[in-house]
Short mmCIF file of C-alpha atoms in Angstrom, two decimals:
data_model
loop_
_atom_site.label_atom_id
_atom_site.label_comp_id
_atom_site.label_asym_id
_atom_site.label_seq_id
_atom_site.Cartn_x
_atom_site.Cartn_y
_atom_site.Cartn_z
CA UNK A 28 16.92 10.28 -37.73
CA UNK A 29 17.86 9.70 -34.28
CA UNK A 30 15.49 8.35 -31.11
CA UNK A 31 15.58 8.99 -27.40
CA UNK A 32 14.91 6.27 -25.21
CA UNK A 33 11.83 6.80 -23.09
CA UNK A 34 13.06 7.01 -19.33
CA UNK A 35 12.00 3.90 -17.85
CA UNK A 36 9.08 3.47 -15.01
CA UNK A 37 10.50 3.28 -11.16
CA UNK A 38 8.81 0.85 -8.76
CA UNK A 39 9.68 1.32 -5.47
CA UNK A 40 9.42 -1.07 -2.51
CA UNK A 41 9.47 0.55 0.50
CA UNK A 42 9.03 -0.50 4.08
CA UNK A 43 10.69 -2.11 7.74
CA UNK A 44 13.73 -3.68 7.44
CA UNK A 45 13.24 -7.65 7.08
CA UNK A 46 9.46 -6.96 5.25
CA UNK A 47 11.19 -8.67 2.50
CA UNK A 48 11.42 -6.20 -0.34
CA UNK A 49 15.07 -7.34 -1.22
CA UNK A 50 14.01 -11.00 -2.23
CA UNK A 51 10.73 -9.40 -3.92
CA UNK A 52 12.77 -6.97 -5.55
CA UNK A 53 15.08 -9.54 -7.12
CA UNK A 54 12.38 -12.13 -7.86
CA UNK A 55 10.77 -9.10 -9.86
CA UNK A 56 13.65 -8.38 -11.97
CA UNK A 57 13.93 -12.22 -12.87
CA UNK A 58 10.34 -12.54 -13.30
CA UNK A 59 10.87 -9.40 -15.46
CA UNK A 60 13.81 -10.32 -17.42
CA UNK A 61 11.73 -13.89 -18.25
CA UNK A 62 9.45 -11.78 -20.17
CA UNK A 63 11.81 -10.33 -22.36
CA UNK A 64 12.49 -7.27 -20.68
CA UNK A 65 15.45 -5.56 -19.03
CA UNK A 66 15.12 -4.43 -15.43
CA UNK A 67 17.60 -2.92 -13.17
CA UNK A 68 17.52 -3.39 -9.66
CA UNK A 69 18.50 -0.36 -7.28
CA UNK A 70 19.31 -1.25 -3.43
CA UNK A 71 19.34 1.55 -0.26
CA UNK A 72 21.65 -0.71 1.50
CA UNK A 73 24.43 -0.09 -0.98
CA UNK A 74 24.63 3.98 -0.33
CA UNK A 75 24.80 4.04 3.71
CA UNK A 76 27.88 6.00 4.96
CA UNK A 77 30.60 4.59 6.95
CA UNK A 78 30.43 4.27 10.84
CA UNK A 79 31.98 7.13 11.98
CA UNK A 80 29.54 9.41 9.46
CA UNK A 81 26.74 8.22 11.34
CA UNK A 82 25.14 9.38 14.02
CA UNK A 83 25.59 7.91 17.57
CA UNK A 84 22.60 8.01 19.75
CA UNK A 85 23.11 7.16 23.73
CA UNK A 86 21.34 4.01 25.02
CA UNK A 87 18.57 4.29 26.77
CA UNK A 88 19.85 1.74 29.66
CA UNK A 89 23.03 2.43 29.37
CA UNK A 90 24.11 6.34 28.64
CA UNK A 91 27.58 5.73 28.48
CA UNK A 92 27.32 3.77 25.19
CA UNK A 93 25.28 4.32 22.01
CA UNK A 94 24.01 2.99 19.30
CA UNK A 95 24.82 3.88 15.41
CA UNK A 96 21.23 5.34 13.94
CA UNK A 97 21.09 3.98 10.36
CA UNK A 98 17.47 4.55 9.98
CA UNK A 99 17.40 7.86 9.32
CA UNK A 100 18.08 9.63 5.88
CA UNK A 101 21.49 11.53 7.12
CA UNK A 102 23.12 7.83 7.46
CA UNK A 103 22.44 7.71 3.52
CA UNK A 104 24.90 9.22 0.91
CA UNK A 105 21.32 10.35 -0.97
CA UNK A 106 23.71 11.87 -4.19
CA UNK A 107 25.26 8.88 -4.69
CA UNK A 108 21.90 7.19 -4.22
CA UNK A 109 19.88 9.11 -6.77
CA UNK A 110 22.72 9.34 -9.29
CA UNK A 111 22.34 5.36 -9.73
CA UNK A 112 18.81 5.71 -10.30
CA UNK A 113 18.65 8.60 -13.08
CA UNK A 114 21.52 6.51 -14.48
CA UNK A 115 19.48 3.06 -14.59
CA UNK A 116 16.56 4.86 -15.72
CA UNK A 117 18.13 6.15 -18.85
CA UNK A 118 19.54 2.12 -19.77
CA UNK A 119 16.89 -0.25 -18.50
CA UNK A 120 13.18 -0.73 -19.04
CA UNK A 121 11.90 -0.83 -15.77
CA UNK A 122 13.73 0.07 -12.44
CA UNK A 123 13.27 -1.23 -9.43
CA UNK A 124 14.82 1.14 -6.08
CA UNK A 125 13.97 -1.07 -2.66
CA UNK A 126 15.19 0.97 0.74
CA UNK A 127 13.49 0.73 4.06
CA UNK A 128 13.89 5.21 3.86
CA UNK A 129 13.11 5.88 -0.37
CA UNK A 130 9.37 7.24 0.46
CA UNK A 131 10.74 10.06 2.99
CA UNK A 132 13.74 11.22 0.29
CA UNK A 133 12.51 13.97 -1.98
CA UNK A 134 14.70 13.59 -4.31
CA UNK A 135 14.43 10.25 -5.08
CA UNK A 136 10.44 10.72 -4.93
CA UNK A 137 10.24 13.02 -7.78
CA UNK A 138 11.73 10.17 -9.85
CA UNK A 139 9.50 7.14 -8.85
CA UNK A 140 6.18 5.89 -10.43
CA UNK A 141 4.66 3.83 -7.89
CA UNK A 142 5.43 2.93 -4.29
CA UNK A 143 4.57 -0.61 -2.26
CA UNK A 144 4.95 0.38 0.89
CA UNK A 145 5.15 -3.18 2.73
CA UNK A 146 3.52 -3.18 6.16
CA UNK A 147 4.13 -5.74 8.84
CA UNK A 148 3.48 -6.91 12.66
CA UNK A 149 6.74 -6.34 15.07
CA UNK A 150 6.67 -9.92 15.99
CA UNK A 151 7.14 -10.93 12.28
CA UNK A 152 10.04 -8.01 11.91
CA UNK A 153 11.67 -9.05 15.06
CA UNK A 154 11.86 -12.75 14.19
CA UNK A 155 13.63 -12.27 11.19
CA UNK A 156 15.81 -9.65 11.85
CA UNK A 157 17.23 -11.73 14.82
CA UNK A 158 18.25 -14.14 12.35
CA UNK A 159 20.09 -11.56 10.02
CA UNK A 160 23.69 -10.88 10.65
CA UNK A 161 24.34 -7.21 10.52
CA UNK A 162 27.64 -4.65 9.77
CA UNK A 163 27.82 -3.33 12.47
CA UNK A 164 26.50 -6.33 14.36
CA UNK A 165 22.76 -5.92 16.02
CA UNK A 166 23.40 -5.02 19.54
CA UNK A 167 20.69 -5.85 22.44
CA UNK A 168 18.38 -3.20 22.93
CA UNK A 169 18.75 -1.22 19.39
CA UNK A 170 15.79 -3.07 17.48
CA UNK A 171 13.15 -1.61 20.55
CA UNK A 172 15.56 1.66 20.86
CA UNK A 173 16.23 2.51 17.32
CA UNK A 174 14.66 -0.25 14.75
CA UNK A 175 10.72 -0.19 15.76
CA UNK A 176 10.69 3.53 16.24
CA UNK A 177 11.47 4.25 13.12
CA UNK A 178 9.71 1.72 11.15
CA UNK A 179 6.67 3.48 12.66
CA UNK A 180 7.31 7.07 12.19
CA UNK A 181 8.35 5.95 8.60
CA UNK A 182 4.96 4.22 7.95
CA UNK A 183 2.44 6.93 9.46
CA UNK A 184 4.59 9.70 7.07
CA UNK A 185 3.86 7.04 4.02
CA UNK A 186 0.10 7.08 5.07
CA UNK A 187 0.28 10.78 5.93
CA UNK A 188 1.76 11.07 2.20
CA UNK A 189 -0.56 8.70 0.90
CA UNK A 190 -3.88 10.68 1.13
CA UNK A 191 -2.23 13.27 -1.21
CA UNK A 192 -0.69 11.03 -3.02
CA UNK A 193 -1.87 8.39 -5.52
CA UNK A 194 1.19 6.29 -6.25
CA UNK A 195 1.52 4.95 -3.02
CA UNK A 196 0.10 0.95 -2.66
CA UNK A 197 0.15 -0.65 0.91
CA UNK A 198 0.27 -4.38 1.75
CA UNK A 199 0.79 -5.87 5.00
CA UNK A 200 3.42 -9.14 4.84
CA UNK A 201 2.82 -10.19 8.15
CA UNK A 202 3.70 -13.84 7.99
CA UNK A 203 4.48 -17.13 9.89
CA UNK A 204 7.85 -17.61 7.44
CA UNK A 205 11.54 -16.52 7.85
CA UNK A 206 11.54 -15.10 4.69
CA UNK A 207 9.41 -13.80 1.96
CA UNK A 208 8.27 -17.06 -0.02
CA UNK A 209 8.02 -16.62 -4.27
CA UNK A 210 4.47 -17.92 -3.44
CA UNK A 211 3.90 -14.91 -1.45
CA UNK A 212 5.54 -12.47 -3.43
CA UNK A 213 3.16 -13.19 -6.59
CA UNK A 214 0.12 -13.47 -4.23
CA UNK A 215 1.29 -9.51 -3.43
CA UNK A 216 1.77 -8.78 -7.64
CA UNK A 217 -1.65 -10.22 -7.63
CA UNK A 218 -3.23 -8.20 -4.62
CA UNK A 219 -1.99 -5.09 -6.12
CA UNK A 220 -3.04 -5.45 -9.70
CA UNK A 221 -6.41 -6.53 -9.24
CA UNK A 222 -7.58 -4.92 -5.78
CA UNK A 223 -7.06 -0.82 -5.94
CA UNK A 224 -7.65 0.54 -2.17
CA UNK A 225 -6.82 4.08 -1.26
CA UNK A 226 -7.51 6.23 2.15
CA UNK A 227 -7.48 10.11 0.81
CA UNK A 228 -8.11 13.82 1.58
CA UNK A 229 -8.07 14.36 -2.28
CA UNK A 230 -11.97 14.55 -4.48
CA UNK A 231 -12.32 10.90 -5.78
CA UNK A 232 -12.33 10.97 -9.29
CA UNK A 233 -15.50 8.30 -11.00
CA UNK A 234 -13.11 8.78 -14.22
CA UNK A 235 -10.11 7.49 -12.74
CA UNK A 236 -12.31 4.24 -11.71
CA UNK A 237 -13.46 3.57 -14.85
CA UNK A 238 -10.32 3.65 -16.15
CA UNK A 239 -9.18 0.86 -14.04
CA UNK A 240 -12.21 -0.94 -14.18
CA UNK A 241 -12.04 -1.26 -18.03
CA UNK A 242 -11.09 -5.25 -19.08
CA UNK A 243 -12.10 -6.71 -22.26
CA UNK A 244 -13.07 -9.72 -20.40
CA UNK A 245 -15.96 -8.02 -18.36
CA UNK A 246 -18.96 -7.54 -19.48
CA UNK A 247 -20.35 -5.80 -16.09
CA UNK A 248 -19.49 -3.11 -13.99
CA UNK A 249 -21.24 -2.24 -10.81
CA UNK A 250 -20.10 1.04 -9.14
CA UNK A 251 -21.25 2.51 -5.22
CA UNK A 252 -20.75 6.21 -5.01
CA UNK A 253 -21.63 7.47 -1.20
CA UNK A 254 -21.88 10.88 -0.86
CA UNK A 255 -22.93 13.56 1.58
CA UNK A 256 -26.61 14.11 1.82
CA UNK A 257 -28.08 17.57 2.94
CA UNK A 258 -30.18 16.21 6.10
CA UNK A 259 -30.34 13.89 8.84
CA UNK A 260 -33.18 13.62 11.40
CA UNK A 261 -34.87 16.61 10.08
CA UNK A 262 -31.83 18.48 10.48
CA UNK A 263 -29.66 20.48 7.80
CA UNK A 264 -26.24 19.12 7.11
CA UNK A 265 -23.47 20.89 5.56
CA UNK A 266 -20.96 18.60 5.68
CA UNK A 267 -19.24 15.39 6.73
CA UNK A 268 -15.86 14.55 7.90
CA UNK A 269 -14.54 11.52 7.82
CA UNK A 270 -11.05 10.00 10.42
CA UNK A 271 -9.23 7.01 9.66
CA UNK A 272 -6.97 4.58 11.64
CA UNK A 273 -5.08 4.34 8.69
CA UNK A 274 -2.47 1.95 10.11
CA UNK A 275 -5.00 -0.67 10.46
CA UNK A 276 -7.33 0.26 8.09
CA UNK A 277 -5.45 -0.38 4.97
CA UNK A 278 -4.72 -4.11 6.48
CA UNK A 279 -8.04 -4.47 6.76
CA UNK A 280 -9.67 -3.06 3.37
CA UNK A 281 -6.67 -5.95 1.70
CA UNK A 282 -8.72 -8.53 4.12
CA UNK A 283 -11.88 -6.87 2.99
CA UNK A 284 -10.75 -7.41 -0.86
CA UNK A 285 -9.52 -10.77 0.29
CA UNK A 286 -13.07 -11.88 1.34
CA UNK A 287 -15.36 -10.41 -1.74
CA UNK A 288 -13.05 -12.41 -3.51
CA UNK A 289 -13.17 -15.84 -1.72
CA UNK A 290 -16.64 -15.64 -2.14
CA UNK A 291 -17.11 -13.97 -6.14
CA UNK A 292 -14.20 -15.50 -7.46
CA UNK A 293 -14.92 -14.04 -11.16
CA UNK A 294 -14.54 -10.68 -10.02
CA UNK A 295 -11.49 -9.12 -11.99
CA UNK A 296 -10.79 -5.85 -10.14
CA UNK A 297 -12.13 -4.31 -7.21
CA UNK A 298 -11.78 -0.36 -5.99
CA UNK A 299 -12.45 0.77 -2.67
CA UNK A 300 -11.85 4.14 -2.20
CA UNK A 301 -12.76 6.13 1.06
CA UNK A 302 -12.12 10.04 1.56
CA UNK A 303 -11.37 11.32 4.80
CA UNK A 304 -11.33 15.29 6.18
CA UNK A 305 -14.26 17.27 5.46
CA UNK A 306 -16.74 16.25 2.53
CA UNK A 307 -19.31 18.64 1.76
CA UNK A 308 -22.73 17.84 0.50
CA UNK A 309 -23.03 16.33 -3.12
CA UNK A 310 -19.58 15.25 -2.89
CA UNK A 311 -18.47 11.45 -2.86
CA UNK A 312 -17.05 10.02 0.36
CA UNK A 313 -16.93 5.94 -0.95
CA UNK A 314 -16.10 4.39 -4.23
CA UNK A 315 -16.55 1.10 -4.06
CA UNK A 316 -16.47 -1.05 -7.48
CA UNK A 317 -16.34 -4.23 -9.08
CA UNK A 318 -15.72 -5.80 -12.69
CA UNK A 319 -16.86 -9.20 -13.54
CA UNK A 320 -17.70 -11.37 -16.85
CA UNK A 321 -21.05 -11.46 -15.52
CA UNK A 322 -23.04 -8.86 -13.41
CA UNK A 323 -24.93 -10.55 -10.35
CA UNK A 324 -21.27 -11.33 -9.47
CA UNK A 325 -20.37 -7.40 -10.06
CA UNK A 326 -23.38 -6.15 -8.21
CA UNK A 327 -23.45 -8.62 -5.18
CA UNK A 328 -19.59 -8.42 -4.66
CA UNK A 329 -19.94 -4.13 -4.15
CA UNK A 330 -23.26 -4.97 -1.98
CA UNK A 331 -20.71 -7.05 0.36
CA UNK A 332 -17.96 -4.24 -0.03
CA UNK A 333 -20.10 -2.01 1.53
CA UNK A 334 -21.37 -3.81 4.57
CA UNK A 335 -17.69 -4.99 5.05
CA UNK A 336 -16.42 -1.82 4.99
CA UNK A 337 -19.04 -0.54 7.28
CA UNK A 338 -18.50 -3.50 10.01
CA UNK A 339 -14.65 -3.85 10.32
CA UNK A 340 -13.11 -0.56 8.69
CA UNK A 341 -11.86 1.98 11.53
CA UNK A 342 -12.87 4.39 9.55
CA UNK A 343 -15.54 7.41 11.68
CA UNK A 344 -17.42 10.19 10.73
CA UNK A 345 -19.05 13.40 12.01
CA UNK A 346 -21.36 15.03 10.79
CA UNK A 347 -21.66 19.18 11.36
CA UNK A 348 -25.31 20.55 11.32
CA UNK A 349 -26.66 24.10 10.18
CA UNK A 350 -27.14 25.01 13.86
CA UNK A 351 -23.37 24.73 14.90
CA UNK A 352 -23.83 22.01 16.54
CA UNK A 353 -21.90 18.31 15.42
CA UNK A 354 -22.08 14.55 16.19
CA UNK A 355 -19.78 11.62 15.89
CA UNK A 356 -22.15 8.88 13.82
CA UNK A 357 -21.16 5.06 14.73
CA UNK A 358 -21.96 2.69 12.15
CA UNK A 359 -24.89 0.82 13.01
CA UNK A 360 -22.99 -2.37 11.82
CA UNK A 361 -20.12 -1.86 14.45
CA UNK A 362 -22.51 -2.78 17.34
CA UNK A 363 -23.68 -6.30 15.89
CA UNK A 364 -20.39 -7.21 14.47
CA UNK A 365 -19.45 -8.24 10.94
CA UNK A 366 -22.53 -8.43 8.52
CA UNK A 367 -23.94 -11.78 7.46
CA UNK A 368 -21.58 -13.58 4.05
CA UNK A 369 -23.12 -13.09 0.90
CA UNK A 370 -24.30 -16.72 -0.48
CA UNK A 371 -21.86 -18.25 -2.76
CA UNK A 372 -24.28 -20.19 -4.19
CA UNK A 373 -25.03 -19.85 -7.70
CA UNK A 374 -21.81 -17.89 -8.27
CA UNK A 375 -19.61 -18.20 -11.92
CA UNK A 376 -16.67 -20.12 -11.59
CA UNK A 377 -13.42 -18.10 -12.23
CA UNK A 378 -11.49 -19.47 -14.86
CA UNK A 379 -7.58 -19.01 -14.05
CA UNK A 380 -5.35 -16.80 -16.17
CA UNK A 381 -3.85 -19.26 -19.34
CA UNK A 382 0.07 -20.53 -18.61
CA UNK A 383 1.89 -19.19 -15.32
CA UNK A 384 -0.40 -16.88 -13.24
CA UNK A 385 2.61 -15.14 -11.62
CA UNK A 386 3.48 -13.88 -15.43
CA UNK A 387 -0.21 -13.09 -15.91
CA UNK A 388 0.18 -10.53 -12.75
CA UNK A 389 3.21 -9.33 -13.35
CA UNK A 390 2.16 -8.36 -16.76
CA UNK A 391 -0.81 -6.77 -15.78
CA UNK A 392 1.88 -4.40 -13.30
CA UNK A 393 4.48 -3.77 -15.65
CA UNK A 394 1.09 -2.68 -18.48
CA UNK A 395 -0.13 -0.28 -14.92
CA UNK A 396 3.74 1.13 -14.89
CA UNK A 397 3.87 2.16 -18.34
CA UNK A 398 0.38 3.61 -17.93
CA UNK A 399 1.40 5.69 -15.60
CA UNK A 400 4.65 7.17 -17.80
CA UNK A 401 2.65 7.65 -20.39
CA UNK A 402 0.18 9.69 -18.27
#
């Protein structure tokens, strides 16, 4: 009797140039391969066309020259680019495809699993890229011309994609350092295995948060569900709807995570899950969840979600009345600034994954990966 190899999982890390998703790519398929398994790594960079396939866009200063535009999917040979990937899928056990473009190309979409779409500041891109050498070379003007521009339309069409679409995972890499550091690329497996965070126009599912928030070493669960009520002010409401700056929202719902767990350490996994577009009445709007060992940790750690959320999220609502009439609602929270710090006092101590932590992580991503193919 003969068996088929199960197609392996596809991670993809997507995101501006110089975010650092080469050297995380590669530390994952070490950190991979030290765990017994085989990973294949698949790179954007290595199916651009040649020069004189790409197009040539005039300078802006200087219309008499131009620049080549290799951040846009026609300077890709996408074939050639997805045939590597169906082929790595059938011999490896993970895949990993990194490209600053792999989010916008359908075709390659329709084979990945999850997507890390890394985020980060212009003065952190521009930095590094300056210290880069380039084929053909970086010319003066075509990071603000050609570079920038494009990072940006390519990150509001991930975040655009995002709210229909669950596989997509954004962190922002912002940093101080020349390069991605290994320290920071586990503290990102770590962010994304334990902290779930998702802007959407889709119904949020209380199913598909249990599911995550299932660990055999918590013994509490607390879970916030907001959802449209029918009045306000004596007035009949029929429904809510919800805007997001979702460009700095999702950097600030990771800082959000970031601070429940500075200050409830023993909290295993967080979800905060906001809706945006219209939400009628009876319908959810927020999902925001905690598992801990222990549940005053569980329960105070969503109570400080909440009035986090509410105080530095740029997240707005409006809510339309029976009458016809509508207002814009302003959390009360935004006009007296970020809402008092839980206590830490009194709060479990969180005992450290056994042996190396980044293994621990990267374990817990690789067991999310094959949840998904199995799903």
């Amino acid at each position: 009797m003969s068996s088929t190899k199960s197609l392996a999982p596809v991670l993809a890390l997507v995101g501006c140039t110089n975010s650092g998703k080469t050297t995380i790519a590669r530390c994952l398929v070490d950190t991979i391969q030290k765990l017994g398994k085989s990973a294949a790594m698949i790179e954007q960079d290595d199916d651009y066309l040649l020069a004189h396939q790409v197009e040539k866009v005039p300078r802006k200063h200087n219309p008499d020259d131009f620049y080549y535009h290799y951040d846009q999917i026609s300077a890709l040979n996408v074939g050639g680019l997805e045939k590597r990937l169906l082929e790595a899928r059938q011999k490896a056990d993970f895949v990993i495809i990194e490209g600053n473009m792999i989010a916008e190309i359908k075709e390659i979409m329709q084979l990945v699993d999850k997507v890390i779409f890394f985020t980060i500041d212009q003065k952190t891109c521009r930095r590094r890229r300056e210290q880069r050498t380039y084929d053909p070379p970086d010319v003066e003007g075509y990071f603000d011309q050609i570079v920038w521009p494009a990072y940006l339309e390519h990150v509001r069409n991930a975040m655009s994609q995002a709210r229909l679409d669950d596989r997509f995972v954004f962190v922002d890499v912002s940093s101080e350092n020349d390069k991605a550091t290994e320290k920071e690329v586990f503290e990102v497996i770590e962010a994304i295995s334990r902290d779930f965070i998702k802007i959407t126009s889709q119904t949020l599912e209380l199913d598909a948060a249990m599911k995550l928030l299932r660990l055999p070493n918590c013994g509490a669960t607390s879970i916030f569900i907001g959802t449209t009520r029918d009045t306000f002010d004596g007035k009949e409401v029929l429904q809510l709807s919800y805007e997001s700056y979702d460009e700095m929202a999702y950097p600030e719902l990771r800082k959000l995570c970031s601070s429940v767990r500075a200050t409830f350490p023993t909290v295993e996994r967080l979800i905060v899950w906001h809706r945006v577009g219209e939400v009628p009445v009876t319908e959810a709007s927020v999902i925001i969840a905690a598992a801990s060992p222990h549940r005053k940790d569980a329960i105070q750690a969503v109570s400080m979600a909440i009035d986090e959320l509410k105080a530095r999220i740029p997240i707005w609502k409006k809510e339309s009345y029976a009458d016809g009439e509508h207002s814009w609602k302003e959390n009360e929270e935004w006009k007296v600034g970020k809402p008092k710090e839980t206590s830490s006092s009194q709060i479990a101590t969180y005992t450290k994954p056994q042996g190396d932590a980044k293994f621990f992580w990267l374990h817990e991503l690789i067991q999310q990966l094959e949840r998904l193919r199995k799903d």
